[in-house]
Amino acid sequence: MKTLEIKPLKDKKLNVLIIEKEYNEPFWLVEPRSALPQEKLRLVHKPSIAFCTYIEGLIKRVKPDFATEELGMRSSKEFYEKNDLAEIFQRNKVPFFPVDIDERARAYLEAGLDEKRRLRDEMLEALEKLSKGETEDEEAKIKREYLTAYIQSLQQEYEEDLNEIYFPIRERWIVMGILDRAREVSGKEKITCLHICSPEHVEGVKNLLESLNVNVEVVKVSKKIVSPHLDKSISEELSDFLQSMRIQVKPVIVKPSSMVPPLLFFLDTDPRASSFDICMAYDAGYSAVIPYENVTSEDAEKIVQDALFSRGPKGAKVTCFFIGGKNMEKAEEVFETVKNAMFPPFLAPIIIDPGGAYTTAAAMVAKVENALTTHKLGNLSDKACAIFGTGPVGRTAAILLSRLGCDVVIVSTNPNRPDGEQYIDRVAKSLLKRYGASVGGVYAPRREDRMQVLKKADLVFCAAAPGVRIIEKGMLEELKLMKVMVDINAVPPLGIEGMKLEDDMREIAPGIFGVGPIAVGKLKHKLEIEILKEAIRNGRGIYDYNAALQLARKLLERKLAPADLSFTLSYPTRRKGS
């Protein structure tokens, strides 16, 4: 038996022109049930005069080195002697070959299917006998239900195997046949093949060939019948109808739906571009990510316009600009320049996520909002919120919570800050002036200072530096009212003592519910991927912390996973004495 082994061509460049034929070449491992319409359709399972005329003209123009077609259910003799295309290629001295599953391989595959079909049919007979019983007690009913489920499983497996053979496996044999014939062409580096292909296999064969570095073009022949008798019954006027009929033939070059690959230009204000965000962009489906480092607002305009002008208005829709960097102010300056560098029709999507702060803060806020709703703990807008940490994540969370109507304080806990009171006052004023966020500022370097903040807060967000303990277990025990606490610090020790990485509304102390770094991190990861995908789907738009929060909410709304709906049914055991 011939082995299915596809190897790329060496030292040859193959061009394949796939011509989509007018029907699917009959092929089956299990013969379909015959019906009258199907019998009549067999009369037209042949290339039309219009198709043959087109192929003859194409041969003269393209001058192919060889041509191929699926063999289907025909014998080799029928393929060459009862095939109008074979006659055309022979007349034009173009080698013409059938390509399809090897006969012995096909017999082997049929045997495997026969065994599965035999088992299914045996079970069907058993089910039929059960169903014919005069009386049906509870045990017989259960037997019938479980046997039905087993038969359905067998049928599904059988159909999946059949589909696998009809498409992926058969298409690999077809492609291998084309490549094998190309290897036989001697004395030429560039080879051209015409492949006559069933419509249902065009996409699969094309993709396989392209994956093997073959240049592929697809042509579909469009026909239109023109006749003054077209809308009339022709049973008594067939001769008149045929004499008046004209066939208009027009080849259509089938092009991919998206000729322009999606690109992401990563503008990082840091000395080293974030490998995290680069990997995320590739995982989201971008064809390439082009990183720029140490980007300033002066650099950004030229980078953006060079990229957009080179891709044109259509290409701009699949060109995304991602602004990163740990410095929030610098990133926002670059963002403003990028936004202002665009104008119709050169508009592209823009993502800004400085050091992951926007997606992390959005995930943190959305997670708590969802937890409050799920556990019936009231509305987020009614809560007093304390944010420990004045970095980009803490500031972004403060902006979002303030805009949602919360009473917010942002807290600096660094005991080594000599101007702590003045510093936190500047932070609060900056948030108000720049973002319109009304936020209180508290400097709390000591335990007793932090306790005062905790007692007043309903929700606590710990976004301080990694590896710094902010809230000790003893502090939690002193709190009397119920609270929800979130910690995004995954580096030991965690910011909140008693919190575990995977916590998701676990009661970490009496009346204190915790959301850990991994629970937030999972949502942040999904959120960034979704933003990257949506930017290309929409082809324009700005994706900042506001957009991130909206998308995070949507992700939590469709949180239900297949695992949540999974269960196992077991056949009930018989009770003793029954």
Short mmCIF file of N, CA and C in Angstrom, two decimals, residues 7-9 12-16 207-216:
data_model
loop_
_atom_site.label_atom_id
_atom_site.label_comp_id
_atom_site.label_asym_id
_atom_site.label_seq_id
_atom_site.Cartn_x
_atom_site.Cartn_y
_atom_site.Cartn_z
N LYS A 7 5.81 15.71 1.10
CA LYS A 7 7.09 16.40 1.26
C LYS A 7 7.14 17.59 0.30
N PRO A 8 7.64 18.74 0.77
CA PRO A 8 7.77 19.90 -0.12
C PRO A 8 8.73 19.60 -1.27
N LEU A 9 8.53 20.29 -2.38
CA LEU A 9 9.43 20.14 -3.52
C LEU A 9 10.78 20.75 -3.22
N LYS A 12 12.56 23.21 -7.01
CA LYS A 12 11.53 23.48 -8.01
C LYS A 12 10.49 24.43 -7.41
N LYS A 13 9.99 25.32 -8.25
CA LYS A 13 8.93 26.23 -7.83
C LYS A 13 7.66 25.85 -8.56
N LEU A 14 6.65 25.42 -7.80
CA LEU A 14 5.41 24.95 -8.39
C LEU A 14 4.32 26.01 -8.29
N ASN A 15 3.68 26.28 -9.41
CA ASN A 15 2.51 27.15 -9.45
C ASN A 15 1.30 26.29 -9.81
N VAL A 16 0.28 26.33 -8.98
CA VAL A 16 -0.92 25.53 -9.24
C VAL A 16 -2.11 26.47 -9.47
N ASN A 207 -5.17 25.47 0.84
CA ASN A 207 -4.45 25.71 2.10
C ASN A 207 -3.28 24.75 2.28
N LEU A 208 -3.48 23.49 1.92
CA LEU A 208 -2.40 22.51 2.03
C LEU A 208 -1.24 22.85 1.11
N LEU A 209 -1.55 23.18 -0.13
CA LEU A 209 -0.50 23.53 -1.09
C LEU A 209 0.27 24.76 -0.63
N GLU A 210 -0.44 25.78 -0.15
CA GLU A 210 0.23 27.00 0.30
C GLU A 210 1.12 26.73 1.50
N SER A 211 0.71 25.80 2.37
CA SER A 211 1.54 25.47 3.53
C SER A 211 2.84 24.79 3.11
N LEU A 212 2.89 24.29 1.87
CA LEU A 212 4.09 23.63 1.34
C LEU A 212 4.85 24.55 0.37
N ASN A 213 4.60 25.85 0.50
CA ASN A 213 5.31 26.87 -0.29
C ASN A 213 5.00 26.77 -1.78
N VAL A 214 3.78 26.36 -2.11
CA VAL A 214 3.33 26.32 -3.50
C VAL A 214 2.51 27.58 -3.77
N ASN A 215 2.76 28.21 -4.89
CA ASN A 215 1.99 29.39 -5.28
C ASN A 215 0.66 28.94 -5.88
N VAL A 216 -0.45 29.40 -5.31
CA VAL A 216 -1.77 28.91 -5.72
C VAL A 216 -2.67 30.06 -6.13
#
